[in-house]
CSV table of C-alpha atoms in Angstrom, one decimal:
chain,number,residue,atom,x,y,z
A,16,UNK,CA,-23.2,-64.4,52.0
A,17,UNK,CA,-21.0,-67.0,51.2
A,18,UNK,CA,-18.9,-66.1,48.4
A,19,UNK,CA,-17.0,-69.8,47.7
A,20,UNK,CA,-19.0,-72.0,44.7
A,21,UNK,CA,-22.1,-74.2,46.3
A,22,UNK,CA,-20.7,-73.8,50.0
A,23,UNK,CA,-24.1,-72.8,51.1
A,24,UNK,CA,-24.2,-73.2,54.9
A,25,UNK,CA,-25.1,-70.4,57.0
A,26,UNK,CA,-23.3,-69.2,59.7
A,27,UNK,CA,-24.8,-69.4,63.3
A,28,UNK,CA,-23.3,-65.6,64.1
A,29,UNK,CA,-21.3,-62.4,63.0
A,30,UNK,CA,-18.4,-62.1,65.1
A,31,UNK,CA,-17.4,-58.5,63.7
A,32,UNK,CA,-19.2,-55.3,64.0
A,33,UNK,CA,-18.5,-51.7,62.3
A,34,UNK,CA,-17.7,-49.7,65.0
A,35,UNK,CA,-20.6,-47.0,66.1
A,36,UNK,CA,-19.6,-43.3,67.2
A,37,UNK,CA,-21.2,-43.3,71.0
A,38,UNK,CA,-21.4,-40.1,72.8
A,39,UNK,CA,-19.2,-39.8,76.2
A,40,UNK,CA,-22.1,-39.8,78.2
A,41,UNK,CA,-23.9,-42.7,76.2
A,42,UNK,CA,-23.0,-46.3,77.4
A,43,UNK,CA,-24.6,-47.7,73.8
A,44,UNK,CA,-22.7,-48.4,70.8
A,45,UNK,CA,-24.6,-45.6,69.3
A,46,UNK,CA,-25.3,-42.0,69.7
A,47,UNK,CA,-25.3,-38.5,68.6
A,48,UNK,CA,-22.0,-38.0,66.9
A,49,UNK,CA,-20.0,-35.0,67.4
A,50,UNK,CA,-21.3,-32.0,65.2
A,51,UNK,CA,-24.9,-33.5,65.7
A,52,UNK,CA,-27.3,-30.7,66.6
A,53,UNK,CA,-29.4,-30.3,69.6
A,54,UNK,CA,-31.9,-31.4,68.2
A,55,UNK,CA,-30.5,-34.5,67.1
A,56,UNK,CA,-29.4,-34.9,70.4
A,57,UNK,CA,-32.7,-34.5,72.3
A,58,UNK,CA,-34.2,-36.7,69.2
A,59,UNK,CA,-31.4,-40.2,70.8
A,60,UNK,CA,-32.5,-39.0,74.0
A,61,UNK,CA,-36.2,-39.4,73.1
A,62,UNK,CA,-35.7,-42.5,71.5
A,63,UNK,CA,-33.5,-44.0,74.7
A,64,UNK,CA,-36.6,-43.4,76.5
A,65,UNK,CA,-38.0,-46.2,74.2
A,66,UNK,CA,-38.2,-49.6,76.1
A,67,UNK,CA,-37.6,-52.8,73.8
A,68,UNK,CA,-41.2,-54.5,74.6
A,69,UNK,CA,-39.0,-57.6,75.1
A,70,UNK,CA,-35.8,-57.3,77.1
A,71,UNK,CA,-35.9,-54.5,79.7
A,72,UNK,CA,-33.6,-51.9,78.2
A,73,UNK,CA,-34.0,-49.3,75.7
A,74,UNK,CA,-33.5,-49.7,71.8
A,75,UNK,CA,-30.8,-47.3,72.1
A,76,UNK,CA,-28.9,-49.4,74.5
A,77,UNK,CA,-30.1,-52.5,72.6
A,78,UNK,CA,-27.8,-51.1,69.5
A,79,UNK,CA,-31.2,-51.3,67.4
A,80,UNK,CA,-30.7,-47.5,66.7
A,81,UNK,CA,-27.7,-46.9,64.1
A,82,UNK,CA,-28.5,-42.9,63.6
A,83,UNK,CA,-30.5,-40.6,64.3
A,84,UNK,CA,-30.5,-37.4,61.6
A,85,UNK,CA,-32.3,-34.1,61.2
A,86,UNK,CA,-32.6,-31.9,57.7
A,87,UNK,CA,-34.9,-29.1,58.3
A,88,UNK,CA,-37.2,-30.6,60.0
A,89,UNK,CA,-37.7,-33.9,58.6
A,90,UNK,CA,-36.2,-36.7,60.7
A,91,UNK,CA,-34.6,-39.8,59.5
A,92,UNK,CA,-34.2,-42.5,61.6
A,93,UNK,CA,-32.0,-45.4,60.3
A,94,UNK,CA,-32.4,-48.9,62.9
A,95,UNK,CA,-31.9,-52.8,62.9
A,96,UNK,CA,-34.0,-55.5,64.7
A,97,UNK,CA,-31.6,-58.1,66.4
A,98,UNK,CA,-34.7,-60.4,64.6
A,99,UNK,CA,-36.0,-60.1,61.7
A,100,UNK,CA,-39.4,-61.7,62.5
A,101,UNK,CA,-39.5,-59.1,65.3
A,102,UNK,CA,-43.9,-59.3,66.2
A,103,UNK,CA,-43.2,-56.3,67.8
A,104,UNK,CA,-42.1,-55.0,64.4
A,105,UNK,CA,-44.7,-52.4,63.5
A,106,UNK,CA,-45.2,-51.0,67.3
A,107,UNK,CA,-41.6,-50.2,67.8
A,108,UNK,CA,-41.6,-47.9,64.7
A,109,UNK,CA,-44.8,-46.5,66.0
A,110,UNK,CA,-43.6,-45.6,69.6
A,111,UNK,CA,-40.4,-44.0,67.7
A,112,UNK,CA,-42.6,-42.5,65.7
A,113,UNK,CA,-44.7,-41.1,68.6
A,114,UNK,CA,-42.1,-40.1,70.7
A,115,UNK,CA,-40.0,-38.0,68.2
A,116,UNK,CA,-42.9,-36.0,66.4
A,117,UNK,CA,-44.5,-33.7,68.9
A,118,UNK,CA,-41.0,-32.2,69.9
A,119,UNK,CA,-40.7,-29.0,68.8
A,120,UNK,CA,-38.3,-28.5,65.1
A,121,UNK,CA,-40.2,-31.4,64.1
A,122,UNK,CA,-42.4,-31.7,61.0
A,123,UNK,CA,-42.0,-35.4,59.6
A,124,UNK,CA,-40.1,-39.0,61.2
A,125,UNK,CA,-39.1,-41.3,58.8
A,126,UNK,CA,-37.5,-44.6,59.2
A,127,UNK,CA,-35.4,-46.7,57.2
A,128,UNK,CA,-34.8,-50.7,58.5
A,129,UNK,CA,-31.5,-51.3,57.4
A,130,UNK,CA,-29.5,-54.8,57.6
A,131,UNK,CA,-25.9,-53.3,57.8
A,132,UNK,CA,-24.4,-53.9,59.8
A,133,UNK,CA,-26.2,-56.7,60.9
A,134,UNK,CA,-27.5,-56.4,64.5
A,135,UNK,CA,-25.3,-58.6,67.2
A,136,UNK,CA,-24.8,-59.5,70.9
A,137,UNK,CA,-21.3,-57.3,70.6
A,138,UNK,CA,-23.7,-54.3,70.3
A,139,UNK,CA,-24.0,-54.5,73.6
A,140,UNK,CA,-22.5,-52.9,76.3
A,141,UNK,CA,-20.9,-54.3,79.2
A,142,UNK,CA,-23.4,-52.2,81.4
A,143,UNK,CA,-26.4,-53.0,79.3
A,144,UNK,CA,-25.5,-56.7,79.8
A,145,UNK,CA,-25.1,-56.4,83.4
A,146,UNK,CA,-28.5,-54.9,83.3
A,147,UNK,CA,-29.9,-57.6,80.9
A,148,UNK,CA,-28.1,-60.1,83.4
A,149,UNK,CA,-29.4,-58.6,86.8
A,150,UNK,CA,-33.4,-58.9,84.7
A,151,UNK,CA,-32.4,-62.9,84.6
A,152,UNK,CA,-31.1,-62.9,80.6
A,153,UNK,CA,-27.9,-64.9,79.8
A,154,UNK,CA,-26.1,-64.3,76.7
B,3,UNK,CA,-34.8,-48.7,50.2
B,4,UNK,CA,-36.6,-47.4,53.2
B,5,UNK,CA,-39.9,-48.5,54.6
B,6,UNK,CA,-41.5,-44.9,53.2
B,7,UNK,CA,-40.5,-46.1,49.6
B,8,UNK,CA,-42.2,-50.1,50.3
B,9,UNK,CA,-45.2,-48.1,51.5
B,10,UNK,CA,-45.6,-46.2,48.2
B,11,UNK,CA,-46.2,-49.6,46.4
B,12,UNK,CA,-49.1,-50.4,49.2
B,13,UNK,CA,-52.0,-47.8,47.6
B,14,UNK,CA,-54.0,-50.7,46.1
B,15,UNK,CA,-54.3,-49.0,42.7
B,16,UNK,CA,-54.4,-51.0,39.4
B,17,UNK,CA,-51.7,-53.8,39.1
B,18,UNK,CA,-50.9,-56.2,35.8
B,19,UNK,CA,-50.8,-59.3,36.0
B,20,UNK,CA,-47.4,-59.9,37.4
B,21,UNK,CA,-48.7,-57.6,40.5
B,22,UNK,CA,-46.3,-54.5,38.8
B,23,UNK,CA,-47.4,-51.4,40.0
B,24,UNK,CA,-48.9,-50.7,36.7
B,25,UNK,CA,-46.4,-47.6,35.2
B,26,UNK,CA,-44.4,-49.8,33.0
B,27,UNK,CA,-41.1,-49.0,35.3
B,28,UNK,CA,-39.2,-50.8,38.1
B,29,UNK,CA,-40.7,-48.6,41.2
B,30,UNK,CA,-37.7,-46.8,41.8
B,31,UNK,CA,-37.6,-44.2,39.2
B,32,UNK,CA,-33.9,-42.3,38.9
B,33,UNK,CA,-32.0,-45.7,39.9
B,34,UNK,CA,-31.5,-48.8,37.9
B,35,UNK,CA,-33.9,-51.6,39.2
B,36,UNK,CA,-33.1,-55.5,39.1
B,37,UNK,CA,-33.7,-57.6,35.5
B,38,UNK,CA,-36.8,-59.2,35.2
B,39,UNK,CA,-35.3,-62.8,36.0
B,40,UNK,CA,-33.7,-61.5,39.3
B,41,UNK,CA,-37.2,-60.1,40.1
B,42,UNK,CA,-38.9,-63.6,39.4
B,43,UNK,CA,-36.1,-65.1,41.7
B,44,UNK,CA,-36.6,-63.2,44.4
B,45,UNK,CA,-40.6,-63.8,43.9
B,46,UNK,CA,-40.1,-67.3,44.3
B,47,UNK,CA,-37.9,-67.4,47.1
B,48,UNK,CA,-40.2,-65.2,49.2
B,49,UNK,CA,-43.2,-67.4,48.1
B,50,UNK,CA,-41.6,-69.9,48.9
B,51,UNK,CA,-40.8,-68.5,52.6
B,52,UNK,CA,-44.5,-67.4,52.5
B,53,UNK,CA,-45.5,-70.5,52.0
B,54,UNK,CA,-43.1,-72.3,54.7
B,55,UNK,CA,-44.1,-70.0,57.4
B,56,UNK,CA,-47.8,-71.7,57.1
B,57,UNK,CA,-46.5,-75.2,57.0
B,58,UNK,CA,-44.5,-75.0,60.0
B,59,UNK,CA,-47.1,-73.5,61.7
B,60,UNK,CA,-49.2,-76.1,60.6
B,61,UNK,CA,-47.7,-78.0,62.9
B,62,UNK,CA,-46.0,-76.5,65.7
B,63,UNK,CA,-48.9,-78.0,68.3
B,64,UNK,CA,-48.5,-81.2,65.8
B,65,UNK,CA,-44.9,-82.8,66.0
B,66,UNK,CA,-43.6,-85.4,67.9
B,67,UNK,CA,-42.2,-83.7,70.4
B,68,UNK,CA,-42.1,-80.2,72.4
B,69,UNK,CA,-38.8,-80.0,70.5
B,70,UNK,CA,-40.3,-80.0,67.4
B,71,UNK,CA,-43.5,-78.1,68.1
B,72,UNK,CA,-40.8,-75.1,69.3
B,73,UNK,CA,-38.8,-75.3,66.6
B,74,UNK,CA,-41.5,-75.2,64.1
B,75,UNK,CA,-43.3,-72.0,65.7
B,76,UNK,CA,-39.6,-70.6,65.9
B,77,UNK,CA,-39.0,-71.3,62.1
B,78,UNK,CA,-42.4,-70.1,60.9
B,79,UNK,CA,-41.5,-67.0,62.6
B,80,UNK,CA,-38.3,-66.3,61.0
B,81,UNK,CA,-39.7,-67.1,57.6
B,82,UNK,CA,-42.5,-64.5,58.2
B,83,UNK,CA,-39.9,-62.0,58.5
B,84,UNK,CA,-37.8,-63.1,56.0
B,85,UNK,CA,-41.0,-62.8,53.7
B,86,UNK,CA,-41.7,-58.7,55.2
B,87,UNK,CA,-38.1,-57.7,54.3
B,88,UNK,CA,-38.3,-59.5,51.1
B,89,UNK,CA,-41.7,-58.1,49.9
B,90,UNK,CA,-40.1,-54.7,51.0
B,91,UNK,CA,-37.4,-55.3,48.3
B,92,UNK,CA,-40.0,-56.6,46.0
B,93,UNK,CA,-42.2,-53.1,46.3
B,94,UNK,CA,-39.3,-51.4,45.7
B,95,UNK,CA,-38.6,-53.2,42.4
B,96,UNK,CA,-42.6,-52.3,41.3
B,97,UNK,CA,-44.7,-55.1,43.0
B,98,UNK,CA,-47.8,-54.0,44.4
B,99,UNK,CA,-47.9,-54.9,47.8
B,100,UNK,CA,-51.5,-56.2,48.2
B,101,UNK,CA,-50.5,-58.5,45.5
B,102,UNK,CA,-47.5,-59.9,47.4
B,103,UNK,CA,-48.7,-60.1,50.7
B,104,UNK,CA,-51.8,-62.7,49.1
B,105,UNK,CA,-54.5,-60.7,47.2
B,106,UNK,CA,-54.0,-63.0,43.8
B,107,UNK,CA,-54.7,-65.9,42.3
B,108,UNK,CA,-53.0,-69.3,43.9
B,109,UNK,CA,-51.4,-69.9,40.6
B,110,UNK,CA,-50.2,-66.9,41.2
B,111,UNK,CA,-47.7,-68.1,44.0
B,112,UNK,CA,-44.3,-69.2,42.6
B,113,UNK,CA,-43.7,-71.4,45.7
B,114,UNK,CA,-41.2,-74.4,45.7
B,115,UNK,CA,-44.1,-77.2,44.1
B,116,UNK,CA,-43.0,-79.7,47.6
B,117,UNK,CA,-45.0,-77.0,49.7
B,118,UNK,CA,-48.4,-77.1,47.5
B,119,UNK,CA,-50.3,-79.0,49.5
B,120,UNK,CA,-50.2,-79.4,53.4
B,121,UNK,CA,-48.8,-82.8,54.8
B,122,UNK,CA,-50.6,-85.8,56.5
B,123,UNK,CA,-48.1,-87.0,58.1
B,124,UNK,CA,-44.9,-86.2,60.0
B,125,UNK,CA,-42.1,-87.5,58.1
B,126,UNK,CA,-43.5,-86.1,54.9
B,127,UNK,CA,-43.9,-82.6,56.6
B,128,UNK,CA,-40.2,-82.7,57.8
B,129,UNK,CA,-38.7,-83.8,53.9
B,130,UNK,CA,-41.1,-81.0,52.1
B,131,UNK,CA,-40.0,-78.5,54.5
B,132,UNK,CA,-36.6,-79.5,54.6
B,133,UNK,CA,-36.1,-79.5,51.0
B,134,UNK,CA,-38.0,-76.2,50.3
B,135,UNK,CA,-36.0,-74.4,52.9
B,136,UNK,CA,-32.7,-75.7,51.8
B,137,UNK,CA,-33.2,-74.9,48.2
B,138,UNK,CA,-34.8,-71.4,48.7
B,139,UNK,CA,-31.9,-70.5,51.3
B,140,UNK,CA,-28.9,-72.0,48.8
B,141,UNK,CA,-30.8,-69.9,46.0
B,142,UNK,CA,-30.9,-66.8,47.9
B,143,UNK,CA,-27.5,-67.1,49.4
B,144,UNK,CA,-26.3,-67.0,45.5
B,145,UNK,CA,-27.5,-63.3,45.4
B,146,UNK,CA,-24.8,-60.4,45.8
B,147,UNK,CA,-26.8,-57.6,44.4
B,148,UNK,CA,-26.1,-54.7,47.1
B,149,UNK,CA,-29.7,-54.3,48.3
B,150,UNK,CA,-28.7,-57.8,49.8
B,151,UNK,CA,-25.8,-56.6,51.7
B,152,UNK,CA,-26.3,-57.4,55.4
B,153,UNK,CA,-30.1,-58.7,54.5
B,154,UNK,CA,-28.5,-62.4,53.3
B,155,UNK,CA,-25.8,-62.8,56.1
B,156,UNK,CA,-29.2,-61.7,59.1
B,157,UNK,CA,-31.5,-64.3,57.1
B,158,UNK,CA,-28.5,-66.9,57.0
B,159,UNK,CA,-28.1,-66.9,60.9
B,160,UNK,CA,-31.8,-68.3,61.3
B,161,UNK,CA,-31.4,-70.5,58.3
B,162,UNK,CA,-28.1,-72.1,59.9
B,163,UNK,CA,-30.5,-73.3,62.8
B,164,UNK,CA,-33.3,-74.4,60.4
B,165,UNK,CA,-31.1,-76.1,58.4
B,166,UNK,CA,-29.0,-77.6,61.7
B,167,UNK,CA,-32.8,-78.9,62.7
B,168,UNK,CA,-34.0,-80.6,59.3
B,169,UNK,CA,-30.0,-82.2,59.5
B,170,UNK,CA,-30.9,-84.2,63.0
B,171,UNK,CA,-34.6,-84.7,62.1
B,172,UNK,CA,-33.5,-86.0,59.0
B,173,UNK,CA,-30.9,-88.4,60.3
B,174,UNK,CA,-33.1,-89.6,62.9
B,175,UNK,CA,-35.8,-89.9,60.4
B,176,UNK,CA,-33.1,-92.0,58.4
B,177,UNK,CA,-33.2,-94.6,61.3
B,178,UNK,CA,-36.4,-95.0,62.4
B,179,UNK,CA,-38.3,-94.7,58.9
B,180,UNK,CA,-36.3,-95.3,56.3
B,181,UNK,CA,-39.0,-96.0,53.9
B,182,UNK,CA,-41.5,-93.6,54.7
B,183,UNK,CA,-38.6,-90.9,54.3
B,184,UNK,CA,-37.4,-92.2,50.6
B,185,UNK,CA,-40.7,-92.8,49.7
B,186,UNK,CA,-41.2,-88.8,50.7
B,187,UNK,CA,-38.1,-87.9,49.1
B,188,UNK,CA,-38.8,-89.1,45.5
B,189,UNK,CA,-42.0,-87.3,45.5
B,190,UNK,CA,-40.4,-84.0,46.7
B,191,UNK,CA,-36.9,-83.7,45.4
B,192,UNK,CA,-38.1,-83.4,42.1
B,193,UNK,CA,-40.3,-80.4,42.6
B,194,UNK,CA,-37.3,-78.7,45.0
B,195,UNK,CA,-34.8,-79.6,41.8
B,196,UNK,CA,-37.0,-77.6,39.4
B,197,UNK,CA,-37.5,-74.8,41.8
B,198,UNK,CA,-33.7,-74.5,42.0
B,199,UNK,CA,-33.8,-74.1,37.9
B,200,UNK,CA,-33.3,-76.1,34.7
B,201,UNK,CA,-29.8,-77.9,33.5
B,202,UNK,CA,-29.4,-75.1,30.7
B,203,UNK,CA,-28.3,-72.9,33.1
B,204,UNK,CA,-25.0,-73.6,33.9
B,205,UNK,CA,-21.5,-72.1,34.5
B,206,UNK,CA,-21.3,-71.1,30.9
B,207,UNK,CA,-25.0,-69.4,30.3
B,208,UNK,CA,-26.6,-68.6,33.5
B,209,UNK,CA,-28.5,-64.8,32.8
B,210,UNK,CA,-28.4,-64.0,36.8
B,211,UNK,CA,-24.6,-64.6,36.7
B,212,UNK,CA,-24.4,-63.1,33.6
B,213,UNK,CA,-25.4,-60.1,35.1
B,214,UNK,CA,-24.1,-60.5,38.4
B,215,UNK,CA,-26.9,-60.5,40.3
B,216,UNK,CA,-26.3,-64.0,41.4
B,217,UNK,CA,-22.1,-65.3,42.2
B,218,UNK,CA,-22.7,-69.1,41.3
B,219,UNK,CA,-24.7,-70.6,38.6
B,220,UNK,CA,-27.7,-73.2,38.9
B,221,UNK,CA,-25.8,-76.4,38.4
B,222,UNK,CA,-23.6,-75.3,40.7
B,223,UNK,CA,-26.2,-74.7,43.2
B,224,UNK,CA,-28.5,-77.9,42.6
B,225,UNK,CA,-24.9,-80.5,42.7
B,226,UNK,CA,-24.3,-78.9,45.7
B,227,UNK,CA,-27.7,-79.5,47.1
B,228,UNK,CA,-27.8,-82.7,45.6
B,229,UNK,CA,-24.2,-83.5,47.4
B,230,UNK,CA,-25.7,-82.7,50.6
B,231,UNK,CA,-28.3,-85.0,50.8
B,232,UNK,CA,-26.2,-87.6,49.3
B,233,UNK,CA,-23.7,-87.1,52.3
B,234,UNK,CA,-26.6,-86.7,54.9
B,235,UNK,CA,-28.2,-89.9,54.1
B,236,UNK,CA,-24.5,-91.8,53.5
B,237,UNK,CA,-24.1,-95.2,55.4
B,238,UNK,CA,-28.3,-95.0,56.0
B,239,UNK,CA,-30.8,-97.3,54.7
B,240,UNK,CA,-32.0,-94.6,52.5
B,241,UNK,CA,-30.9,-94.3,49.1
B,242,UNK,CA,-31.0,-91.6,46.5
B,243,UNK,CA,-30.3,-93.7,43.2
B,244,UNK,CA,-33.7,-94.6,42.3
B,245,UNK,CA,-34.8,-91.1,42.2
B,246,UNK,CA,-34.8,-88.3,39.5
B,247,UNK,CA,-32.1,-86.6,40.1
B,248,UNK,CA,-32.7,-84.7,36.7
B,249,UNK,CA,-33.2,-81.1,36.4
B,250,UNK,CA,-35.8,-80.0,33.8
B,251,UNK,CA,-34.8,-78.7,30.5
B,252,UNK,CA,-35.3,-75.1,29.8
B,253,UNK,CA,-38.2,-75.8,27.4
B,254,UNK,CA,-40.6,-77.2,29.8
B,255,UNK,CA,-39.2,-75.3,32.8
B,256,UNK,CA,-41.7,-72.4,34.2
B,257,UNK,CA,-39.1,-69.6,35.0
B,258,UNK,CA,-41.7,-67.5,36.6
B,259,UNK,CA,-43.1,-70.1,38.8
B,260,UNK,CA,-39.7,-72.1,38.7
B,261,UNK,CA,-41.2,-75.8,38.1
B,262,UNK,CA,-42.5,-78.2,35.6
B,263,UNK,CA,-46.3,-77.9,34.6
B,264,UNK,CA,-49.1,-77.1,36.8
B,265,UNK,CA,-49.8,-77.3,40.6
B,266,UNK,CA,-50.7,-74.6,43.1
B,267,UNK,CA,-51.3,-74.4,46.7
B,268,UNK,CA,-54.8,-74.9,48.0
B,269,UNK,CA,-57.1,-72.3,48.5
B,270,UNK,CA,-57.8,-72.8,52.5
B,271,UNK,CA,-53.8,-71.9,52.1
B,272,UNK,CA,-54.2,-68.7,50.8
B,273,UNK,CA,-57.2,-67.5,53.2
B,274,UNK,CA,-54.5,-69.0,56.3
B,275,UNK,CA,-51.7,-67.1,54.3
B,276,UNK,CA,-54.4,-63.8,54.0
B,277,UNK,CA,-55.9,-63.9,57.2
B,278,UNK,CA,-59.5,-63.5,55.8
B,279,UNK,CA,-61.4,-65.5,58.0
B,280,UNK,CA,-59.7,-63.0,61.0
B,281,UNK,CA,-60.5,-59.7,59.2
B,282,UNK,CA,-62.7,-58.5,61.7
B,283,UNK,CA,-59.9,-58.5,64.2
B,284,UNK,CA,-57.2,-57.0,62.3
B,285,UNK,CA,-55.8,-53.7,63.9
B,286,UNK,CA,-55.7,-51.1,61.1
């Protein structure tokens, strides 16, 4: 938010992003992090295997998945929407949902929208915009 | 606060009248929750926002032009999701979330007063729409408290579009129907003015600055309001000069509601807003 007195316009973008810990073998922004367990690590793979129901990539290459984290057996998944009146809101936390539970180590998925950092284009990849590009998406 | 904690405030069980949660604390037991005022703030603005989403939607297959019928189904989408994250926040703090999301009373609804009633025309649809959204989104960009971090800056990139919209409809407006759009403005600028708050809350003695939930006081947000439309309609046929300007004095000012006296929205409102008529097809 703007911080001078009544300067109250909006900004049209975020030009900076914190900087996300990606795996070697991911191409997303974010990933399992080093010292992540197996299980963790199966849990981003599950979760890459979840198409956005709008653009065709996943919502790990999207950069809507910030981290993925596992304490005996409950798992906590903390993600963004790049918009906030997403209408596929609700079904995108239930295929996350659906995807993670029946693997085994798993007793509970639980997931926490967060706003920060706020989702942007610069999430993506230059391979996942290649891809968007070749599927007819400018950005 | 994560969706898990929002959902705990959705078990229907007995609410007060201000749609608490019925315990007597704020929701989030173990942490500190927001003062009472910043609770009513954030009320209003996401009222408000509920309340916008239906009027643009109203008429996005209405306007007077594909331009405007896209930009008004665009809009009411981003203020229906401004409204779910906002009503999160609001569960968290102890509001029950049948009560926010439209199972109470329409005098319930703290909605900027312009929105009340749906518009007849065009031009009178674009000024309470471009008001509301101005004033809610200069309210809620006062707010620093940290469950706001990141929440503000995602809302402000889809206000900076809604708000670059009302600027050229507005202008154009200005041009074509100068009368029509003054004659709009003095009913509506009132109601957005008291919605904003009353004069007695100024750099000196505002309570949300006061206890830093908001960065910038009440007068400071209604003369800059008040100095944007005074620039936007600069060098135009349409003046601001004959209309009250004033903001209401704290004694007649409704801080829950955020206006002067009565007025609600319609009850054909609240079943759109509710979705009754469409029960049948709701997926559970």
């Amino acid at each position: 938010m703007s911080s001078a007195g009544a300067s109250t316009e909006p900004a049209a973008s975020v030009d900076s992003v914190e900087s996300g810990t990606p795996s070697e073998e991911s191409d997303a922004l974010f990933g399992p992090e080093e010292g992540s367990s197996d299980l963790e690590a199966r849990l981003w793979d599950l979760v890459d295997e979840v198409p956005d129901p709008h653009i065709p990539v996943s919502l790990v290459e999207m950069g809507m998945i910030y981290d993925i984290t596992v304490d005996e057996g409950d798992v906590a998944v903390e993600m963004t929407f790049p918009c906030m009146g997403c209408p596929a809101y609700d079904m995108i936390q239930d295929d996350i949902r659906g995807i993670c539970r029946p693997e085994a180590g798993v007793e509970s998925v639980t997931i926490e929208i967060v706003w920060d950092p706020v989702w942007s284009k610069d999430m993506l990849t230059p391979e996942v915009r290649e891809k968007m590009r070749e599927s007819g998406i400018s950005l | 606060m994560s969706e898990s904690d929002a959902s705990d405030a959705s078990d229907g069980g007995e609410t007060d009248d201000a749609g608490t949660d019925g315990d007597g604390d704020d929701g989030d037991d173990g942490e500190e929750g927001w003062p009472e005022e910043a609770i009513e703030l954030v009320q209003a603005i996401a009222d408000t926002k509920f309340v916008l989403s239906q009027r643009y939607a109203e008429w996005m297959l209405a306007g007077p032009s594909l331009e405007d019928d896209i930009g008004g189904a665009s809009a009411a989408q981003d203020e229906a999701g401004h409204v779910r994250q906002l009503f999160r926040l609001l569960a968290g703090e102890g509001r029950e979330q049948g009560w926010l999301e439209g199972n109470r009373e329409p005098a319930e609804f703290a909605n900027a007063a312009p929105l009340d009633a749906a518009s007849g025309s065009w031009t009178d649809h674009l000024v309470s729409v471009a008001v509301s959204d101005r004033a809610a989104w200069y309210l809620l960009d006062s707010i620093v408290h940290e469950d706001f971090s990141g929440l503000g800056e995602k809302i402000g990139e889809d206000e900076f579009f809604h708000l670059e919209y009302h600027d050229a409809r507005l202008e154009t407006l200005a041009a074509d129907e100068p009368r029509a759009l003054q004659s709009a403005l003095g009913r509506t600028l009132p109601g957005a003015l008291a919605f904003i708050g009353p004069a007695d809350y100024d750099d000196g003695a505002d309570p949300l600055v006061d206890t830093g939930f908001t960065d910038r006081s009440v007068t400071a947000i209604r003369e800059g309001f008040l100095a944007y439309f005074d620039d936007c309609f600069a060098g135009t046929d349409v003046s601001l000069d004959a209309i009250d300007r004033h903001a209401p004095e704290i004694d007649e000012w409704n801080g829950t509601r955020r206006r002067v006296g009565e007025g609600e929205i319609e009850a054909s409102t609240l079943d759109q807003l509710t979705g009754r008529k469409n029960e049948l097809y709701r997926i559970q």
